[in-house]
Amino acid sequence: MNAPRTTGTLYIDGAWTPAGAGRTREIRCPADGSLVAEVSEAAPADTERAIAAARRAFDAGPWRETTGPDRGELLHRVADLLTERKEDFALAESRDTGKRLVESRIDMDDCIACFRWFAKLAGVDAGRVVDAGSADVLSRVVHEPVGVCALIAPWNYPLLQAVWKVAPCLAAGNTFVLKPSELTPHTAMLLMEVLTDAGVPAGVANLVLGAGPEAGGPLSTHPDVDLVSFTGGLATGRTIAANAAATVKKVALELGGKNPNVIFADADFDAAVDNALNGAFVHSGQVCSAGARLVVEESVHDRFVDELVRRAERIRLGGPFDEAAETGPLISAAHRDKVTAYVEQAVADGAVVRCGGRWGTGELEAGFYYLPTVLDGVRRGTPAVAEEAFGPVVTVETFRDEDEAVEIANDTVYGLAGAVWTQDAGKAQRVANRLRHGTIWINDYHPYLPQAEWGGYGQSGFGRELGHAGLAEYQETKHIYQNLRPAVTGWFGGTDD
Ligand code: NAD
């Protein structure tokens, strides 16, 4: 692994600044435990400073005077600079997460595409004039920025999940405080450099680093924060929504998923098996939309699972710079313990481990590797089926007809994503319409588009990122009604004493 980077700090009001109490945290690469860097660890007082800077920049700074097209140009500059520095970003992402360099490069391309999408949207829609039913009234509905936004991101796609928030937040004219996961801070730091170089004024973009409840606490409680956009786990999402209720902030929650991948017997067999592997094991299953629940038509179950297992056993694990590796480690020892416990509980509940079900050995012992795991014969209520294990673990359930497939696929508190595999176009559409999930793939798994909304039903959260709604999240809507011919109404009688 490459040499550790220099110490990273918080970025507040246009300046790099250590945490007030001088506290730091070691960042270690999950692929081999090597020290990546030591970075500042914010306390609530640091985050309050960042919120104050964002508040000043929103209320009094030059940022409020920018137009949508100005901000669109700025976001295009950000995309250009990200493109120039793509390799720096990809390396930093891979060191922090342990994910393969090739995947980090794809993530950076997705970040660039996201900035370009919101650059295009900025200023396109200035609102509308409403027909008030009178020639003497001008009635306009306009969009305005919400104000100070708290943007809280997870560790699995550290920059991408942050950029899904930062790009529309800036496009709409807000200021923000970004808090990446304490495990993966580096690309967020690089992003602050790029935003500054692109011309984002001081105080508009602020960064705090550190653990959730301490560094992140004020982001959902402080009265000067107008909006919280959170991506992360269900339990944290509940805490943030409850905290934010006291000051009635706007809240957007992008939480976990337990996503069904429904395979009908008439599906293209090879494509369905191949995509089931991608759905379940890309990034070792640490993907909110991972196809962790295979729902397979009974008549094709044996052949399908045999082939899935045969291929899963051949997946090569390795570190970010191992070119032969096909997937990487889990993010931490604690997370691997959690995944291990899910598998052990499933086995205790009667599941059959068809492959995997154990940690990586030999060279892999230096990191937090868990082998791709297929659990067959699972009980529906077992935690590995009902909850998000967020690891390389796929469970297999079977169905006999279309109704049962839909019933099983919708039997989750979550509702983030799902897929249906069949060569019958009518059946594909019928099932897609009946699935209660925010994204449905037909004969594919995982692609998403910056132009199309992303978000969850049920306890996968509320609000949408990307698409047009992804910008609307960061806008207030105001109705301005002007009487062009003011007159006495006479409602309260005469004007004489
Ligand atoms: P997490 O909930 O542990 O942490 C997410 C972020 O919240 C981190 O930055 C963390 O430090 C912060 N945080 C924790 N407690 C906080 C508090 N009290 N106040 C403010 N901030 C706090 O989640 P994670 O383990 O980092 O990420 C994995 C989860 O993210 C999975 O559940 C995954 O499904 C979800 N996720 C969802 C999407 C989506 O689009 N829906 C995308 C990626 C990840």
Coordinates of C-alpha atoms and ligand atoms in Angstrom, one line a residue:
M1 CA 0.0 0.0 0.0
N2 CA 1.2 3.5 -0.7
A3 CA 2.6 5.8 2.0
P4 CA 0.2 7.5 4.3
R5 CA -1.2 10.9 3.2
T6 CA -0.7 14.0 5.3
T7 CA -3.1 14.8 8.1
G8 CA -6.5 16.1 6.8
T9 CA -8.5 18.7 8.5
L10 CA -12.0 20.3 8.5
Y11 CA -12.8 22.9 6.0
I12 CA -14.8 25.8 7.4
D13 CA -15.5 29.3 5.9
G14 CA -13.0 28.8 3.1
A15 CA -10.1 27.7 5.4
W16 CA -8.6 24.3 6.4
T17 CA -8.8 24.1 10.1
P18 CA -8.0 21.4 12.7
A19 CA -10.6 20.3 15.2
G20 CA -10.8 22.7 18.1
A21 CA -9.8 20.1 20.7
G22 CA -7.0 18.8 18.5
R23 CA -8.5 15.3 18.3
T24 CA -7.6 13.1 15.4
R25 CA -8.6 9.7 14.0
E26 CA -6.5 7.1 12.1
I27 CA -7.9 6.0 8.8
R28 CA -6.9 2.5 7.8
C29 CA -7.4 0.7 4.5
P30 CA -9.7 -2.3 5.0
A31 CA -7.9 -4.3 2.4
D32 CA -4.8 -4.7 4.6
G33 CA -5.1 -2.6 7.7
S34 CA -2.4 -0.2 6.5
L35 CA -2.5 3.4 7.8
V36 CA -3.9 5.7 5.2
A37 CA -3.8 9.0 7.2
E38 CA -4.7 10.7 10.4
V39 CA -7.5 13.2 10.1
S40 CA -9.1 15.7 12.4
E41 CA -12.0 14.5 14.5
A42 CA -14.6 17.2 15.0
A43 CA -16.5 17.9 18.2
P44 CA -20.0 19.5 18.3
A45 CA -18.4 22.9 18.7
D46 CA -16.5 22.5 15.4
T47 CA -19.7 21.5 13.6
E48 CA -21.5 24.5 15.1
R49 CA -18.7 26.8 13.7
A50 CA -19.3 25.2 10.2
I51 CA -23.0 25.8 10.5
A52 CA -22.5 29.4 11.5
A53 CA -20.2 29.9 8.4
A54 CA -22.8 28.3 6.1
R55 CA -25.5 30.5 7.7
R56 CA -23.5 33.7 7.2
A57 CA -22.7 32.7 3.6
F58 CA -26.4 32.1 2.9
D59 CA -27.8 35.2 4.6
A60 CA -25.2 37.8 3.6
G61 CA -22.6 36.4 1.2
P62 CA -22.5 37.0 -2.6
W63 CA -23.8 33.5 -3.2
R64 CA -27.4 34.6 -2.9
E65 CA -27.0 36.9 -5.8
T66 CA -25.9 34.2 -8.2
T67 CA -28.3 33.2 -10.9
G68 CA -29.2 29.6 -11.9
P69 CA -27.1 29.8 -15.1
D70 CA -24.1 31.2 -13.1
R71 CA -24.3 28.2 -10.8
G72 CA -24.7 25.9 -13.7
E73 CA -21.4 27.1 -15.2
L74 CA -19.7 26.7 -11.9
L75 CA -20.9 23.1 -11.7
H76 CA -19.5 22.5 -15.1
R77 CA -16.2 23.8 -13.9
V78 CA -16.3 21.4 -11.0
A79 CA -17.0 18.6 -13.4
D80 CA -14.0 19.7 -15.5
L81 CA -11.7 19.8 -12.5
L82 CA -12.9 16.4 -11.2
T83 CA -12.1 15.0 -14.6
E84 CA -8.6 16.4 -14.5
R85 CA -8.0 15.0 -11.0
K86 CA -10.0 11.8 -11.5
E87 CA -7.0 9.5 -10.7
D88 CA -6.2 11.3 -7.4
F89 CA -9.8 10.9 -6.4
A90 CA -10.0 7.3 -7.4
L91 CA -6.8 6.4 -5.5
A92 CA -8.1 8.2 -2.3
E93 CA -11.4 6.4 -2.6
S94 CA -9.8 3.0 -3.0
R95 CA -7.5 3.5 0.0
D96 CA -10.3 4.5 2.3
T97 CA -12.8 1.9 1.2
G98 CA -10.6 -1.0 0.0
K99 CA -12.6 -1.1 -3.2
R100 CA -11.0 -2.0 -6.5
L101 CA -9.4 1.0 -8.3
V102 CA -11.3 0.2 -11.4
E103 CA -14.6 0.6 -9.4
S104 CA -13.5 3.8 -7.9
R105 CA -12.8 5.2 -11.3
I106 CA -16.3 4.3 -12.4
D107 CA -17.6 6.0 -9.2
M108 CA -15.7 9.2 -10.2
D109 CA -17.2 9.1 -13.7
D110 CA -20.6 8.9 -12.1
C111 CA -19.8 11.9 -9.9
I112 CA -18.8 13.9 -12.9
A113 CA -22.0 12.9 -14.7
C114 CA -24.0 14.0 -11.7
F115 CA -22.4 17.4 -11.6
R116 CA -23.1 17.8 -15.3
W117 CA -26.7 16.8 -14.9
F118 CA -27.4 19.4 -12.2
A119 CA -25.3 22.0 -14.1
K120 CA -27.8 21.6 -16.9
L121 CA -30.8 21.7 -14.6
A122 CA -29.6 24.8 -12.7
G123 CA -31.6 27.8 -14.0
V124 CA -33.7 25.9 -16.5
D125 CA -36.9 26.2 -14.6
A126 CA -37.4 29.7 -13.0
G127 CA -41.0 28.8 -11.9
R128 CA -44.2 29.7 -13.7
V129 CA -46.8 32.4 -14.1
V130 CA -50.2 31.3 -13.0
D131 CA -53.4 32.4 -14.6
A132 CA -55.2 34.1 -11.7
G133 CA -58.4 34.7 -13.6
S134 CA -57.8 38.5 -13.7
A135 CA -55.8 40.7 -16.0
D136 CA -55.0 42.8 -12.9
V137 CA -53.1 40.1 -11.1
L138 CA -49.6 38.8 -11.7
S139 CA -49.2 35.5 -9.9
R140 CA -45.9 33.8 -10.0
V141 CA -44.7 30.5 -8.5
V142 CA -40.9 30.6 -8.0
H143 CA -38.2 28.3 -6.7
E144 CA -35.8 29.5 -4.0
P145 CA -33.0 27.8 -2.1
V146 CA -33.9 26.2 1.2
G147 CA -31.0 27.7 3.1
V148 CA -28.4 25.9 5.1
C149 CA -28.2 22.2 4.3
A150 CA -26.7 19.4 6.3
L151 CA -25.4 16.7 4.0
I152 CA -24.6 13.4 5.7
A153 CA -23.0 10.6 3.6
P154 CA -22.1 6.9 4.2
W155 CA -18.9 4.9 3.6
N156 CA -19.9 2.6 0.7
Y157 CA -19.9 5.1 -2.1
P158 CA -18.3 8.0 -0.2
L159 CA -17.9 10.6 -2.9
L160 CA -20.8 9.5 -5.1
Q161 CA -23.4 9.6 -2.3
A162 CA -22.0 13.0 -1.2
V163 CA -22.1 14.4 -4.8
W164 CA -25.8 13.3 -5.2
K165 CA -26.4 15.9 -2.5
V166 CA -23.7 18.5 -3.1
A167 CA -24.5 19.0 -6.8
P168 CA -28.2 19.8 -6.5
C169 CA -27.7 21.6 -3.2
L170 CA -25.3 24.1 -5.0
A171 CA -27.4 24.1 -8.2
A172 CA -30.4 25.4 -6.2
G173 CA -28.3 28.1 -4.5
N174 CA -27.9 26.7 -0.9
T175 CA -25.0 26.6 1.4
F176 CA -24.0 23.4 3.2
V177 CA -22.1 21.5 5.8
L178 CA -21.0 18.0 4.5
K179 CA -20.2 15.2 6.9
P180 CA -18.8 12.1 5.2
S181 CA -18.5 8.8 7.1
E182 CA -15.7 8.9 9.7
L183 CA -14.3 5.8 7.9
T184 CA -13.9 7.4 4.5
P185 CA -13.1 11.1 4.6
H186 CA -10.6 11.7 1.8
T187 CA -12.5 12.2 -1.3
A188 CA -14.7 14.7 0.5
M189 CA -11.6 16.7 1.4
L190 CA -10.5 16.6 -2.3
L191 CA -13.9 17.7 -3.3
M192 CA -13.6 20.9 -1.1
E193 CA -10.3 21.7 -3.0
V194 CA -12.1 21.3 -6.3
L195 CA -15.1 23.4 -5.3
T196 CA -12.8 26.1 -4.1
D197 CA -10.8 26.1 -7.3
A198 CA -14.0 26.2 -9.3
G199 CA -15.0 29.4 -7.5
V200 CA -17.4 28.4 -4.8
P201 CA -17.3 31.3 -2.3
A202 CA -16.0 30.9 1.2
G203 CA -18.6 29.6 3.6
V204 CA -20.8 28.1 0.9
A205 CA -19.2 24.6 1.2
N206 CA -18.0 23.4 4.6
L207 CA -16.7 20.0 5.7
V208 CA -16.7 18.4 9.1
L209 CA -15.0 15.0 9.8
G210 CA -15.7 12.6 12.6
A211 CA -18.1 10.2 14.3
G212 CA -21.8 10.4 13.8
P213 CA -23.4 11.4 17.1
E214 CA -20.6 13.9 18.0
A215 CA -19.5 15.5 14.8
G216 CA -22.8 14.9 13.2
G217 CA -25.1 15.7 16.1
P218 CA -25.7 19.4 15.6
L219 CA -26.5 18.8 11.9
S220 CA -30.0 17.5 12.8
T221 CA -30.6 19.6 16.0
H222 CA -29.2 23.1 15.3
P223 CA -31.9 25.7 14.6
D224 CA -29.7 27.3 11.9
V225 CA -29.9 24.2 9.7
D226 CA -32.9 24.3 7.4
L227 CA -32.6 20.9 5.7
V228 CA -31.0 17.5 6.5
S229 CA -30.3 15.1 3.7
F230 CA -29.1 11.8 5.0
T231 CA -27.9 8.6 3.4
G232 CA -27.1 5.7 5.7
G233 CA -28.6 3.0 7.8
L234 CA -32.2 2.8 9.0
A235 CA -31.4 3.2 12.7
T236 CA -29.4 6.4 12.1
G237 CA -32.1 7.7 9.8
R238 CA -34.7 7.3 12.5
T239 CA -32.5 9.2 15.0
I240 CA -31.9 12.0 12.5
A241 CA -35.6 12.4 11.6
A242 CA -36.6 12.5 15.3
N243 CA -33.9 15.1 16.1
A244 CA -34.9 17.2 13.1
A245 CA -38.6 17.2 14.1
A246 CA -37.9 19.6 17.0
T247 CA -37.0 22.4 14.7
V248 CA -39.2 21.1 11.8
K249 CA -36.4 20.9 9.3
K250 CA -36.9 19.6 5.8
V251 CA -35.6 16.0 5.9
A252 CA -34.7 13.6 3.1
L253 CA -33.7 10.0 4.0
E254 CA -32.0 7.5 1.7
L255 CA -31.8 4.4 3.9
G256 CA -31.1 0.7 3.4
G257 CA -32.8 -1.9 1.2
K258 CA -33.5 -5.6 1.1
N259 CA -33.9 -5.9 -2.6
P260 CA -35.6 -8.8 -4.3
N261 CA -34.2 -10.1 -7.6
V262 CA -37.1 -12.1 -9.1
I263 CA -36.2 -14.8 -11.6
F264 CA -38.9 -16.4 -13.7
A265 CA -38.3 -19.8 -15.3
D266 CA -38.5 -18.2 -18.8
A267 CA -35.7 -15.7 -18.1
D268 CA -32.5 -15.7 -20.3
F269 CA -30.7 -18.2 -18.0
D270 CA -27.1 -17.1 -18.5
A271 CA -27.9 -13.3 -18.3
A272 CA -30.0 -13.8 -15.2
V273 CA -27.3 -15.9 -13.4
D274 CA -24.6 -13.4 -14.4
N275 CA -26.6 -10.4 -13.2
A276 CA -27.6 -12.2 -10.0
L277 CA -23.9 -12.4 -9.2
N278 CA -23.4 -8.7 -10.0
G279 CA -26.4 -7.8 -8.0
A280 CA -25.4 -9.6 -4.9
F281 CA -21.6 -9.5 -4.9
V282 CA -20.4 -6.2 -6.5
H283 CA -18.5 -4.3 -3.8
S284 CA -18.9 -7.4 -1.7
G285 CA -22.6 -6.6 -1.4
Q286 CA -22.0 -3.3 0.4
V287 CA -24.5 -1.6 -1.9
C288 CA -27.9 -0.2 -0.7
S289 CA -29.6 -1.6 -3.8
A290 CA -27.8 -5.0 -3.7
G291 CA -29.9 -7.9 -5.0
A292 CA -29.5 -9.7 -1.7
R293 CA -32.8 -11.6 -1.9
L294 CA -33.1 -14.0 -4.8
V295 CA -36.7 -15.0 -5.5
V296 CA -36.6 -17.9 -8.0
E297 CA -39.4 -19.8 -9.7
E298 CA -39.5 -23.3 -8.2
S299 CA -39.1 -25.1 -11.5
V300 CA -35.7 -23.5 -12.3
H301 CA -34.4 -23.3 -8.7
D302 CA -32.0 -26.2 -8.7
R303 CA -30.3 -25.4 -12.0
F304 CA -30.2 -21.7 -11.2
V305 CA -28.7 -22.1 -7.8
D306 CA -26.2 -24.7 -8.9
E307 CA -24.8 -22.4 -11.5
L308 CA -24.9 -19.4 -9.2
V309 CA -22.8 -21.3 -6.6
R310 CA -20.4 -22.6 -9.2
R311 CA -19.7 -19.1 -10.4
A312 CA -19.7 -17.5 -6.9
E313 CA -17.0 -19.9 -5.7
R314 CA -14.7 -18.6 -8.5
I315 CA -15.0 -14.9 -7.6
R316 CA -11.5 -13.6 -6.8
L317 CA -11.1 -11.4 -3.8
G318 CA -8.3 -8.9 -3.3
G319 CA -7.1 -5.4 -2.5
P320 CA -7.8 -2.3 -4.5
F321 CA -4.6 -2.5 -6.6
D322 CA -4.7 -6.3 -7.2
E323 CA -5.6 -6.3 -10.9
A324 CA -6.8 -9.9 -10.8
A325 CA -9.3 -9.2 -8.0
E326 CA -13.0 -9.1 -8.8
T327 CA -14.2 -7.8 -5.5
G328 CA -12.8 -6.4 -2.3
P329 CA -13.0 -6.5 1.5
L330 CA -15.7 -5.4 3.9
I331 CA -15.2 -1.9 5.4
S332 CA -14.2 -2.9 8.9
A333 CA -13.7 -5.7 11.4
A334 CA -16.9 -4.7 13.2
H335 CA -18.9 -4.9 9.9
R336 CA -17.5 -8.3 9.1
D337 CA -18.6 -9.5 12.5
K338 CA -22.1 -8.2 11.8
V339 CA -22.2 -10.1 8.4
T340 CA -20.8 -13.2 10.1
A341 CA -23.6 -13.1 12.8
Y342 CA -26.3 -12.8 10.1
V343 CA -25.0 -16.0 8.4
E344 CA -24.7 -17.9 11.7
Q345 CA -28.2 -16.9 12.7
A346 CA -29.6 -18.0 9.3
V347 CA -27.8 -21.4 9.7
A348 CA -29.2 -21.8 13.1
D349 CA -32.7 -21.1 11.6
G350 CA -32.2 -23.9 9.1
A351 CA -30.5 -22.3 6.1
V352 CA -28.0 -24.2 4.0
V353 CA -24.7 -22.6 3.1
R354 CA -24.2 -23.5 -0.5
C355 CA -20.9 -21.6 -0.7
G356 CA -18.9 -19.1 1.3
G357 CA -20.0 -18.5 4.8
R358 CA -16.5 -17.8 6.1
W359 CA -13.7 -15.3 6.2
G360 CA -11.0 -15.0 3.6
T361 CA -7.8 -17.0 4.4
G362 CA -4.1 -16.8 3.5
E363 CA -3.2 -13.4 2.1
L364 CA -6.7 -12.2 2.7
E365 CA -6.3 -12.5 6.5
A366 CA -4.6 -9.0 6.5
G367 CA -8.0 -7.4 5.5
F368 CA -11.7 -7.8 6.3
Y369 CA -12.6 -10.3 3.6
Y370 CA -15.8 -12.4 3.6
L371 CA -16.4 -15.0 0.9
P372 CA -19.3 -14.7 -1.5
T373 CA -22.1 -16.6 0.2
V374 CA -25.2 -18.3 -1.1
L375 CA -27.8 -19.2 1.6
D376 CA -30.5 -21.6 0.3
G377 CA -33.5 -22.9 2.2
V378 CA -33.9 -19.8 4.2
R379 CA -36.9 -19.1 6.5
R380 CA -38.6 -15.8 5.5
G381 CA -38.5 -14.1 8.9
T382 CA -34.8 -15.0 9.5
P383 CA -32.8 -11.8 10.0
A384 CA -30.6 -12.5 6.9
V385 CA -33.7 -12.3 4.8
A386 CA -35.6 -9.6 6.7
E387 CA -32.7 -7.2 7.5
E388 CA -29.9 -5.6 5.6
A389 CA -26.7 -7.7 6.1
F390 CA -24.8 -5.3 3.7
G391 CA -22.3 -8.0 2.8
P392 CA -21.7 -10.6 0.1
V393 CA -24.6 -12.8 1.2
V394 CA -27.5 -13.7 -1.0
T395 CA -30.5 -15.7 0.2
V396 CA -32.7 -17.9 -2.0
E397 CA -36.5 -18.2 -1.8
T398 CA -38.8 -19.9 -4.3
F399 CA -42.3 -19.1 -5.7
R400 CA -44.8 -21.0 -7.9
D401 CA -46.7 -18.2 -9.7
E402 CA -46.7 -14.5 -10.5
D403 CA -48.8 -13.6 -7.5
E404 CA -46.6 -15.4 -5.1
A405 CA -43.5 -13.8 -6.6
V406 CA -44.9 -10.4 -6.0
E407 CA -46.1 -11.2 -2.5
I408 CA -42.6 -12.5 -1.5
A409 CA -40.8 -9.6 -3.2
N410 CA -42.9 -7.0 -1.4
D411 CA -42.6 -8.8 2.0
T412 CA -40.0 -6.3 3.4
V413 CA -40.1 -3.2 5.5
Y414 CA -37.8 -1.7 2.9
G415 CA -38.6 -0.6 -0.6
L416 CA -35.5 0.6 -2.4
A417 CA -35.0 -1.5 -5.5
G418 CA -35.8 -4.8 -7.2
A419 CA -35.5 -6.6 -10.4
V420 CA -37.6 -9.0 -12.5
W421 CA -36.2 -11.4 -15.1
T422 CA -38.5 -12.9 -17.7
Q423 CA -38.7 -12.9 -21.5
D424 CA -42.5 -12.3 -21.3
A425 CA -42.8 -8.5 -21.8
G426 CA -46.3 -8.3 -20.4
K427 CA -45.4 -10.3 -17.3
A428 CA -42.3 -8.1 -16.8
Q429 CA -44.4 -4.9 -16.9
R430 CA -47.2 -6.4 -14.7
V431 CA -44.7 -7.4 -12.0
A432 CA -42.7 -4.2 -12.2
N433 CA -45.9 -2.2 -11.7
R434 CA -46.8 -4.3 -8.6
L435 CA -43.4 -4.1 -6.8
R436 CA -43.3 -1.6 -4.0
H437 CA -39.8 -0.4 -4.5
G438 CA -38.3 2.9 -5.8
T439 CA -36.3 1.5 -8.7
I440 CA -37.2 -1.6 -10.7
W441 CA -34.9 -3.2 -13.2
I442 CA -36.3 -5.5 -15.9
N443 CA -33.7 -8.0 -17.3
D444 CA -30.9 -6.0 -15.7
Y445 CA -29.4 -5.2 -12.3
H446 CA -27.8 -2.0 -10.9
P447 CA -27.8 0.6 -13.6
Y448 CA -29.1 4.0 -12.7
L449 CA -29.2 7.3 -14.5
P450 CA -28.6 10.8 -13.1
Q451 CA -31.6 11.9 -15.1
A452 CA -33.9 9.5 -13.3
E453 CA -35.1 9.8 -9.7
W454 CA -33.6 7.5 -7.0
G455 CA -35.1 6.8 -3.6
G456 CA -37.1 4.4 -1.4
Y457 CA -40.6 3.3 -0.5
G458 CA -41.4 2.3 3.0
Q459 CA -38.5 2.3 5.5
S460 CA -36.0 2.8 2.7
G461 CA -36.7 6.5 3.3
F462 CA -38.4 9.5 1.7
G463 CA -37.5 12.1 -0.7
R464 CA -35.7 11.5 -4.0
E465 CA -32.2 12.1 -5.3
L466 CA -31.2 12.7 -8.9
G467 CA -33.7 13.4 -11.7
H468 CA -35.7 16.6 -11.5
A469 CA -37.0 15.8 -8.0
G470 CA -33.4 15.6 -6.8
L471 CA -33.1 19.4 -7.4
A472 CA -36.6 20.1 -6.0
E473 CA -35.5 18.6 -2.6
Y474 CA -33.2 21.6 -2.3
Q475 CA -35.8 24.2 -3.2
E476 CA -38.5 26.1 -1.5
T477 CA -41.6 27.0 -3.5
K478 CA -43.0 30.5 -3.1
H479 CA -46.1 32.0 -4.6
I480 CA -45.8 35.8 -5.3
Y481 CA -49.2 37.4 -5.9
Q482 CA -49.3 41.0 -7.1
N483 CA -52.4 43.1 -7.5
L484 CA -51.6 45.4 -10.4
R485 CA -54.6 47.6 -9.7
P486 CA -54.8 48.0 -5.9
A487 CA -58.2 49.1 -4.7
V488 CA -60.3 49.4 -1.5
T489 CA -62.0 46.1 -0.8
G490 CA -64.9 47.5 1.3
W491 CA -65.0 44.3 3.3
F492 CA -65.1 46.0 6.7
G493 CA -67.6 48.7 5.9
G494 CA -67.1 52.5 5.6
T495 CA -63.9 54.4 6.2
D496 CA -65.8 57.3 8.0
D497 CA -65.6 57.6 11.8
Ligands
NAD1 P1 -24.6 4.9 9.1 O1 -26.1 5.2 9.3 O2 -23.9 4.2 10.2 O3 -23.8 6.3 8.9 C1 -24.1 7.1 7.8 C2 -23.6 8.5 8.1 O4 -24.3 9.1 9.3 C3 -22.1 8.5 8.6 O5 -21.5 9.7 8.1 C4 -22.2 8.6 10.1 O6 -21.1 9.1 10.7 C5 -23.4 9.5 10.2 N1 -24.1 9.5 11.5 C6 -24.3 8.4 12.4 N2 -25.0 8.8 13.5 C7 -25.3 10.1 13.3 C8 -26.0 11.1 14.0 N3 -26.6 10.8 15.2 N4 -26.1 12.4 13.6 C9 -25.6 12.7 12.4 N5 -24.9 11.8 11.6 C10 -24.7 10.5 12.1 O7 -24.5 4.2 7.7 P2 -23.2 3.6 7.0 O8 -22.9 2.3 7.8 O9 -22.2 4.6 6.9 O10 -23.7 3.3 5.6 C11 -24.4 2.1 5.2 C12 -25.9 2.3 5.1 O11 -26.1 3.3 4.1 C13 -26.6 1.1 4.6 O12 -27.7 0.9 5.4 C14 -27.0 1.4 3.2 O13 -28.1 0.7 2.7 C15 -27.2 2.9 3.2 N6 -27.1 3.5 1.9 C16 -28.3 3.9 1.3 C17 -28.2 4.4 0.0 C18 -29.5 4.9 -0.7 O14 -29.4 5.4 -1.8 N7 -30.6 4.6 -0.2 C19 -27.0 4.6 -0.6 C20 -25.8 4.2 0.1 C21 -25.9 3.6 1.3

